[in-house]
């Protein structure tokens, strides 16, 4: 029997190429999920434009006065929005704020993130630049559970890429993103299978 699609809540602050890869995998039939809601803390983010273009429910959430997190009352509202949309898995796709108690407690073990390095190496901003500056010959991307720290939650899966002589932050990031776009839909599909069995 075909399982009902896993309902995803996507949070992003940027251009949304990972969201695009997820949406494409759903359209292609390789990911048994549906986009229940897309939220962004950035009013003119590409991810919101893309969601609107494709007809997914999407909205801007004004973040409030802090730079690194949502104001608690806003985060509580985000929880209401996600619950109201029947979200089963929260997927961070280029979301640039920390997740705090209201959201963490509402979706225990149901919030995942993708980060452009082989964690625990290079958490935080511009991980591809950190990789080049440190002289490593290999980098990659990591999908992990989200906890209260900065890119610190338990690792689910990683993909490796070489750092090549002459790489710039842009060329390395592009190589990492190719892997992200394959890995994230695959891991979400594993959740779709796992969460339906339990
Ligand atoms: C990705 O590199 C992801 O690893 C990081 O932010 C970037 C988002 O890119 N968390 P996009 O908005 O999905 O294109």
PDB file of C-alpha atoms and ligand atoms in Angstrom:
ATOM      1  CA  UNK A   1       0.000   0.000   0.000  1.00  0.00           C
ATOM      2  CA  UNK A   2       1.307   3.480  -0.797  1.00  0.00           C
ATOM      3  CA  UNK A   3       2.116   5.503   2.309  1.00  0.00           C
ATOM      4  CA  UNK A   4       0.779   9.053   2.594  1.00  0.00           C
ATOM      5  CA  UNK A   5       3.488  11.646   1.821  1.00  0.00           C
ATOM      6  CA  UNK A   6       5.498  13.052   4.726  1.00  0.00           C
ATOM      7  CA  UNK A   7       4.459  16.637   5.409  1.00  0.00           C
ATOM      8  CA  UNK A   8       7.441  18.993   5.375  1.00  0.00           C
ATOM      9  CA  UNK A   9       7.825  22.429   6.912  1.00  0.00           C
ATOM     10  CA  UNK A  10      10.715  24.237   5.226  1.00  0.00           C
ATOM     11  CA  UNK A  11      12.555  27.143   6.888  1.00  0.00           C
ATOM     12  CA  UNK A  12      15.019  29.169   4.843  1.00  0.00           C
ATOM     13  CA  UNK A  13      16.657  32.579   4.639  1.00  0.00           C
ATOM     14  CA  UNK A  14      18.409  32.460   1.278  1.00  0.00           C
ATOM     15  CA  UNK A  15      18.144  31.540  -2.357  1.00  0.00           C
ATOM     16  CA  UNK A  16      16.502  28.187  -1.748  1.00  0.00           C
ATOM     17  CA  UNK A  17      18.476  25.844  -3.983  1.00  0.00           C
ATOM     18  CA  UNK A  18      18.119  23.018  -1.452  1.00  0.00           C
ATOM     19  CA  UNK A  19      14.385  23.639  -1.294  1.00  0.00           C
ATOM     20  CA  UNK A  20      14.326  23.494  -5.106  1.00  0.00           C
ATOM     21  CA  UNK A  21      16.118  20.122  -5.022  1.00  0.00           C
ATOM     22  CA  UNK A  22      13.586  18.811  -2.486  1.00  0.00           C
ATOM     23  CA  UNK A  23      10.626  20.071  -4.524  1.00  0.00           C
ATOM     24  CA  UNK A  24      12.122  18.582  -7.702  1.00  0.00           C
ATOM     25  CA  UNK A  25      12.589  15.199  -6.019  1.00  0.00           C
ATOM     26  CA  UNK A  26       8.941  15.274  -4.932  1.00  0.00           C
ATOM     27  CA  UNK A  27       7.842  16.102  -8.505  1.00  0.00           C
ATOM     28  CA  UNK A  28      10.088  13.372  -9.882  1.00  0.00           C
ATOM     29  CA  UNK A  29       8.497  10.829  -7.533  1.00  0.00           C
ATOM     30  CA  UNK A  30      11.749   9.929  -5.757  1.00  0.00           C
ATOM     31  CA  UNK A  31      10.695  11.631  -2.514  1.00  0.00           C
ATOM     32  CA  UNK A  32       7.391  10.664  -0.928  1.00  0.00           C
ATOM     33  CA  UNK A  33       6.711  13.996   0.760  1.00  0.00           C
ATOM     34  CA  UNK A  34       4.739  17.155   0.322  1.00  0.00           C
ATOM     35  CA  UNK A  35       5.636  20.745   1.046  1.00  0.00           C
ATOM     36  CA  UNK A  36       3.111  21.741   3.697  1.00  0.00           C
ATOM     37  CA  UNK A  37       4.575  25.176   4.409  1.00  0.00           C
ATOM     38  CA  UNK A  38       7.603  27.341   3.599  1.00  0.00           C
ATOM     39  CA  UNK A  39       8.598  30.036   6.097  1.00  0.00           C
ATOM     40  CA  UNK A  40      11.323  32.649   5.854  1.00  0.00           C
ATOM     41  CA  UNK A  41      12.694  35.270   8.216  1.00  0.00           C
ATOM     42  CA  UNK A  42      13.837  37.275   5.153  1.00  0.00           C
ATOM     43  CA  UNK A  43      11.038  39.051   3.339  1.00  0.00           C
ATOM     44  CA  UNK A  44      12.601  39.041  -0.121  1.00  0.00           C
ATOM     45  CA  UNK A  45      14.416  35.721   0.096  1.00  0.00           C
ATOM     46  CA  UNK A  46      14.648  33.676  -3.077  1.00  0.00           C
ATOM     47  CA  UNK A  47      13.195  30.696  -1.258  1.00  0.00           C
ATOM     48  CA  UNK A  48       9.882  32.538  -0.770  1.00  0.00           C
ATOM     49  CA  UNK A  49       9.766  33.650  -4.404  1.00  0.00           C
ATOM     50  CA  UNK A  50      10.410  30.071  -5.497  1.00  0.00           C
ATOM     51  CA  UNK A  51       7.707  28.718  -3.184  1.00  0.00           C
ATOM     52  CA  UNK A  52       5.188  31.224  -4.536  1.00  0.00           C
ATOM     53  CA  UNK A  53       6.219  30.440  -8.116  1.00  0.00           C
ATOM     54  CA  UNK A  54       5.529  26.753  -7.512  1.00  0.00           C
ATOM     55  CA  UNK A  55       2.296  27.356  -5.676  1.00  0.00           C
ATOM     56  CA  UNK A  56       3.324  26.164  -2.201  1.00  0.00           C
ATOM     57  CA  UNK A  57       1.940  27.812   0.931  1.00  0.00           C
ATOM     58  CA  UNK A  58       4.649  30.222   2.029  1.00  0.00           C
ATOM     59  CA  UNK A  59       5.027  33.257   4.215  1.00  0.00           C
ATOM     60  CA  UNK A  60       7.449  35.753   5.666  1.00  0.00           C
ATOM     61  CA  UNK A  61       7.838  35.697   9.430  1.00  0.00           C
ATOM     62  CA  UNK A  62       9.151  39.023  10.769  1.00  0.00           C
ATOM     63  CA  UNK A  63      11.969  37.866  13.067  1.00  0.00           C
ATOM     64  CA  UNK A  64      11.876  40.610  15.695  1.00  0.00           C
ATOM     65  CA  UNK A  65      14.731  42.372  17.402  1.00  0.00           C
ATOM     66  CA  UNK A  66      17.439  39.667  17.637  1.00  0.00           C
ATOM     67  CA  UNK A  67      19.984  38.887  14.925  1.00  0.00           C
ATOM     68  CA  UNK A  68      20.764  35.262  15.681  1.00  0.00           C
ATOM     69  CA  UNK A  69      17.377  33.894  16.714  1.00  0.00           C
ATOM     70  CA  UNK A  70      13.673  34.609  16.388  1.00  0.00           C
ATOM     71  CA  UNK A  71      12.034  36.562  19.115  1.00  0.00           C
ATOM     72  CA  UNK A  72      10.443  33.942  21.425  1.00  0.00           C
ATOM     73  CA  UNK A  73       6.900  35.081  20.693  1.00  0.00           C
ATOM     74  CA  UNK A  74       7.625  34.808  16.962  1.00  0.00           C
ATOM     75  CA  UNK A  75       9.117  31.346  17.382  1.00  0.00           C
ATOM     76  CA  UNK A  76       5.988  30.284  19.270  1.00  0.00           C
ATOM     77  CA  UNK A  77       3.940  31.598  16.355  1.00  0.00           C
ATOM     78  CA  UNK A  78       6.115  29.585  13.944  1.00  0.00           C
ATOM     79  CA  UNK A  79       5.264  26.482  15.993  1.00  0.00           C
ATOM     80  CA  UNK A  80       1.561  27.271  15.598  1.00  0.00           C
ATOM     81  CA  UNK A  81       1.963  27.779  11.852  1.00  0.00           C
ATOM     82  CA  UNK A  82       3.856  24.499  11.423  1.00  0.00           C
ATOM     83  CA  UNK A  83       1.386  22.568  13.559  1.00  0.00           C
ATOM     84  CA  UNK A  84      -1.529  24.204  11.780  1.00  0.00           C
ATOM     85  CA  UNK A  85      -0.094  22.981   8.481  1.00  0.00           C
ATOM     86  CA  UNK A  86       0.219  19.440   9.844  1.00  0.00           C
ATOM     87  CA  UNK A  87       4.007  19.437   9.524  1.00  0.00           C
ATOM     88  CA  UNK A  88       5.727  16.187  10.507  1.00  0.00           C
ATOM     89  CA  UNK A  89       9.352  17.049   9.729  1.00  0.00           C
ATOM     90  CA  UNK A  90      10.933  20.507   9.922  1.00  0.00           C
ATOM     91  CA  UNK A  91      13.635  20.956   7.282  1.00  0.00           C
ATOM     92  CA  UNK A  92      16.098  23.823   7.608  1.00  0.00           C
ATOM     93  CA  UNK A  93      17.308  24.805   4.149  1.00  0.00           C
ATOM     94  CA  UNK A  94      19.698  27.725   4.434  1.00  0.00           C
ATOM     95  CA  UNK A  95      17.978  29.039   7.558  1.00  0.00           C
ATOM     96  CA  UNK A  96      20.345  31.477   9.233  1.00  0.00           C
ATOM     97  CA  UNK A  97      19.075  31.639  12.824  1.00  0.00           C
ATOM     98  CA  UNK A  98      19.453  29.408  15.850  1.00  0.00           C
ATOM     99  CA  UNK A  99      16.481  27.259  16.848  1.00  0.00           C
ATOM    100  CA  UNK A 100      15.368  27.757  20.428  1.00  0.00           C
ATOM    101  CA  UNK A 101      13.193  25.985  22.997  1.00  0.00           C
ATOM    102  CA  UNK A 102       9.685  26.606  21.628  1.00  0.00           C
ATOM    103  CA  UNK A 103      10.440  24.981  18.284  1.00  0.00           C
ATOM    104  CA  UNK A 104      12.876  22.358  19.612  1.00  0.00           C
ATOM    105  CA  UNK A 105      10.360  21.181  22.190  1.00  0.00           C
ATOM    106  CA  UNK A 106       7.480  21.126  19.707  1.00  0.00           C
ATOM    107  CA  UNK A 107       9.339  18.904  17.216  1.00  0.00           C
ATOM    108  CA  UNK A 108      11.765  16.676  19.176  1.00  0.00           C
ATOM    109  CA  UNK A 109      14.048  14.750  16.771  1.00  0.00           C
ATOM    110  CA  UNK A 110      11.996  16.156  13.923  1.00  0.00           C
ATOM    111  CA  UNK A 111      14.156  19.126  12.916  1.00  0.00           C
ATOM    112  CA  UNK A 112      17.027  18.589  10.502  1.00  0.00           C
ATOM    113  CA  UNK A 113      19.594  20.880   8.901  1.00  0.00           C
ATOM    114  CA  UNK A 114      22.143  20.726   6.107  1.00  0.00           C
ATOM    115  CA  UNK A 115      25.526  22.356   6.612  1.00  0.00           C
ATOM    116  CA  UNK A 116      28.247  22.906   3.999  1.00  0.00           C
ATOM    117  CA  UNK A 117      31.161  21.178   5.784  1.00  0.00           C
ATOM    118  CA  UNK A 118      32.115  17.849   7.275  1.00  0.00           C
ATOM    119  CA  UNK A 119      30.928  18.627  10.799  1.00  0.00           C
ATOM    120  CA  UNK A 120      32.246  18.905  13.466  1.00  0.00           C
ATOM    121  CA  UNK A 121      34.737  20.795  11.274  1.00  0.00           C
ATOM    122  CA  UNK A 122      33.809  24.366  10.356  1.00  0.00           C
ATOM    123  CA  UNK A 123      30.467  25.049  12.037  1.00  0.00           C
ATOM    124  CA  UNK A 124      28.920  28.489  11.603  1.00  0.00           C
ATOM    125  CA  UNK A 125      29.098  30.956   8.745  1.00  0.00           C
ATOM    126  CA  UNK A 126      30.870  30.571   5.411  1.00  0.00           C
ATOM    127  CA  UNK A 127      32.056  27.036   6.092  1.00  0.00           C
ATOM    128  CA  UNK A 128      33.434  26.754   2.541  1.00  0.00           C
ATOM    129  CA  UNK A 129      35.628  29.804   3.152  1.00  0.00           C
ATOM    130  CA  UNK A 130      36.768  28.369   6.477  1.00  0.00           C
ATOM    131  CA  UNK A 131      37.739  25.163   4.640  1.00  0.00           C
ATOM    132  CA  UNK A 132      39.838  27.027   2.060  1.00  0.00           C
ATOM    133  CA  UNK A 133      41.495  29.232   4.668  1.00  0.00           C
ATOM    134  CA  UNK A 134      42.461  26.221   6.786  1.00  0.00           C
ATOM    135  CA  UNK A 135      44.135  24.389   3.884  1.00  0.00           C
ATOM    136  CA  UNK A 136      42.182  21.094   4.116  1.00  0.00           C
ATOM    137  CA  UNK A 137      42.109  18.963   0.961  1.00  0.00           C
ATOM    138  CA  UNK A 138      38.618  17.597   1.563  1.00  0.00           C
ATOM    139  CA  UNK A 139      35.308  19.102   2.593  1.00  0.00           C
ATOM    140  CA  UNK A 140      31.666  18.255   2.027  1.00  0.00           C
ATOM    141  CA  UNK A 141      28.246  18.558   3.574  1.00  0.00           C
ATOM    142  CA  UNK A 142      26.464  17.178   6.607  1.00  0.00           C
ATOM    143  CA  UNK A 143      22.810  16.517   7.395  1.00  0.00           C
ATOM    144  CA  UNK A 144      22.231  16.572  11.136  1.00  0.00           C
ATOM    145  CA  UNK A 145      19.538  16.795  13.772  1.00  0.00           C
ATOM    146  CA  UNK A 146      19.126  20.288  15.162  1.00  0.00           C
ATOM    147  CA  UNK A 147      19.733  20.976  18.838  1.00  0.00           C
ATOM    148  CA  UNK A 148      20.197  24.232  20.726  1.00  0.00           C
ATOM    149  CA  UNK A 149      23.799  24.711  19.528  1.00  0.00           C
ATOM    150  CA  UNK A 150      25.330  26.045  16.345  1.00  0.00           C
ATOM    151  CA  UNK A 151      25.563  23.068  13.939  1.00  0.00           C
ATOM    152  CA  UNK A 152      26.143  20.703  16.864  1.00  0.00           C
ATOM    153  CA  UNK A 153      23.323  18.130  16.715  1.00  0.00           C
ATOM    154  CA  UNK A 154      23.850  14.409  16.007  1.00  0.00           C
ATOM    155  CA  UNK A 155      25.087  13.700  12.496  1.00  0.00           C
ATOM    156  CA  UNK A 156      22.791  11.752  10.163  1.00  0.00           C
ATOM    157  CA  UNK A 157      24.843  11.613   6.946  1.00  0.00           C
ATOM    158  CA  UNK A 158      27.733  13.256   5.121  1.00  0.00           C
ATOM    159  CA  UNK A 159      29.032  13.587   1.559  1.00  0.00           C
ATOM    160  CA  UNK A 160      32.647  14.409   0.714  1.00  0.00           C
ATOM    161  CA  UNK A 161      34.130  16.561  -2.012  1.00  0.00           C
ATOM    162  CA  UNK A 162      37.769  17.415  -2.782  1.00  0.00           C
ATOM    163  CA  UNK A 163      39.118  20.899  -2.213  1.00  0.00           C
ATOM    164  CA  UNK A 164      41.081  21.508  -5.424  1.00  0.00           C
ATOM    165  CA  UNK A 165      44.116  23.719  -5.986  1.00  0.00           C
ATOM    166  CA  UNK A 166      42.879  27.085  -7.196  1.00  0.00           C
ATOM    167  CA  UNK A 167      39.439  26.693  -5.599  1.00  0.00           C
ATOM    168  CA  UNK A 168      37.743  29.911  -4.576  1.00  0.00           C
ATOM    169  CA  UNK A 169      35.031  30.019  -1.904  1.00  0.00           C
ATOM    170  CA  UNK A 170      32.519  30.154  -4.776  1.00  0.00           C
ATOM    171  CA  UNK A 171      33.828  27.123  -6.697  1.00  0.00           C
ATOM    172  CA  UNK A 172      34.077  25.042  -3.532  1.00  0.00           C
ATOM    173  CA  UNK A 173      30.600  26.053  -2.387  1.00  0.00           C
ATOM    174  CA  UNK A 174      29.173  25.137  -5.808  1.00  0.00           C
ATOM    175  CA  UNK A 175      30.816  21.677  -5.617  1.00  0.00           C
ATOM    176  CA  UNK A 176      29.449  21.162  -2.090  1.00  0.00           C
ATOM    177  CA  UNK A 177      25.980  22.298  -3.121  1.00  0.00           C
ATOM    178  CA  UNK A 178      25.826  19.680  -5.904  1.00  0.00           C
ATOM    179  CA  UNK A 179      26.209  17.069  -3.185  1.00  0.00           C
ATOM    180  CA  UNK A 180      23.727  18.823  -0.883  1.00  0.00           C
ATOM    181  CA  UNK A 181      21.085  18.721  -3.586  1.00  0.00           C
ATOM    182  CA  UNK A 182      21.413  14.943  -3.861  1.00  0.00           C
ATOM    183  CA  UNK A 183      21.895  14.144  -0.194  1.00  0.00           C
ATOM    184  CA  UNK A 184      19.082  16.168   1.389  1.00  0.00           C
ATOM    185  CA  UNK A 185      16.183  14.650  -0.613  1.00  0.00           C
ATOM    186  CA  UNK A 186      17.642  11.157  -0.029  1.00  0.00           C
ATOM    187  CA  UNK A 187      17.784  11.658   3.725  1.00  0.00           C
ATOM    188  CA  UNK A 188      14.278  13.128   3.832  1.00  0.00           C
ATOM    189  CA  UNK A 189      13.054  10.067   1.938  1.00  0.00           C
ATOM    190  CA  UNK A 190      14.633   7.902   4.665  1.00  0.00           C
ATOM    191  CA  UNK A 191      12.602   9.873   7.225  1.00  0.00           C
ATOM    192  CA  UNK A 192       9.470   9.350   5.119  1.00  0.00           C
ATOM    193  CA  UNK A 193      10.071   5.594   5.265  1.00  0.00           C
ATOM    194  CA  UNK A 194      11.139   5.480   8.925  1.00  0.00           C
ATOM    195  CA  UNK A 195       8.456   7.735  10.376  1.00  0.00           C
ATOM    196  CA  UNK A 196       5.717   5.798   8.630  1.00  0.00           C
ATOM    197  CA  UNK A 197       6.829   2.455  10.080  1.00  0.00           C
ATOM    198  CA  UNK A 198       7.070   3.590  13.728  1.00  0.00           C
TER     199      UNK A 198
HETATM  200  C1  LIG B   1      23.626  25.704   1.940  1.00  0.00           C
HETATM  201  O1  LIG B   1      24.959  25.645   1.544  1.00  0.00           O
HETATM  202  C2  LIG B   1      23.411  25.029   3.254  1.00  0.00           C
HETATM  203  O2  LIG B   1      24.351  24.029   3.507  1.00  0.00           O
HETATM  204  C3  LIG B   1      23.595  26.142   4.248  1.00  0.00           C
HETATM  205  O3  LIG B   1      23.097  27.291   3.620  1.00  0.00           O
HETATM  206  C4  LIG B   1      23.166  27.131   2.208  1.00  0.00           C
HETATM  207  C5  LIG B   1      21.771  27.359   1.688  1.00  0.00           C
HETATM  208  O4  LIG B   1      21.704  27.403   0.310  1.00  0.00           O
HETATM  209  N1  LIG B   1      22.935  25.804   5.495  1.00  0.00           N
HETATM  210  P1  LIG B   1      20.295  27.416  -0.421  1.00  0.00           P
HETATM  211  O5  LIG B   1      19.496  28.596   0.107  1.00  0.00           O
HETATM  212  O6  LIG B   1      19.613  26.107  -0.173  1.00  0.00           O
HETATM  213  O7  LIG B   1      20.659  27.602  -1.855  1.00  0.00           O
END
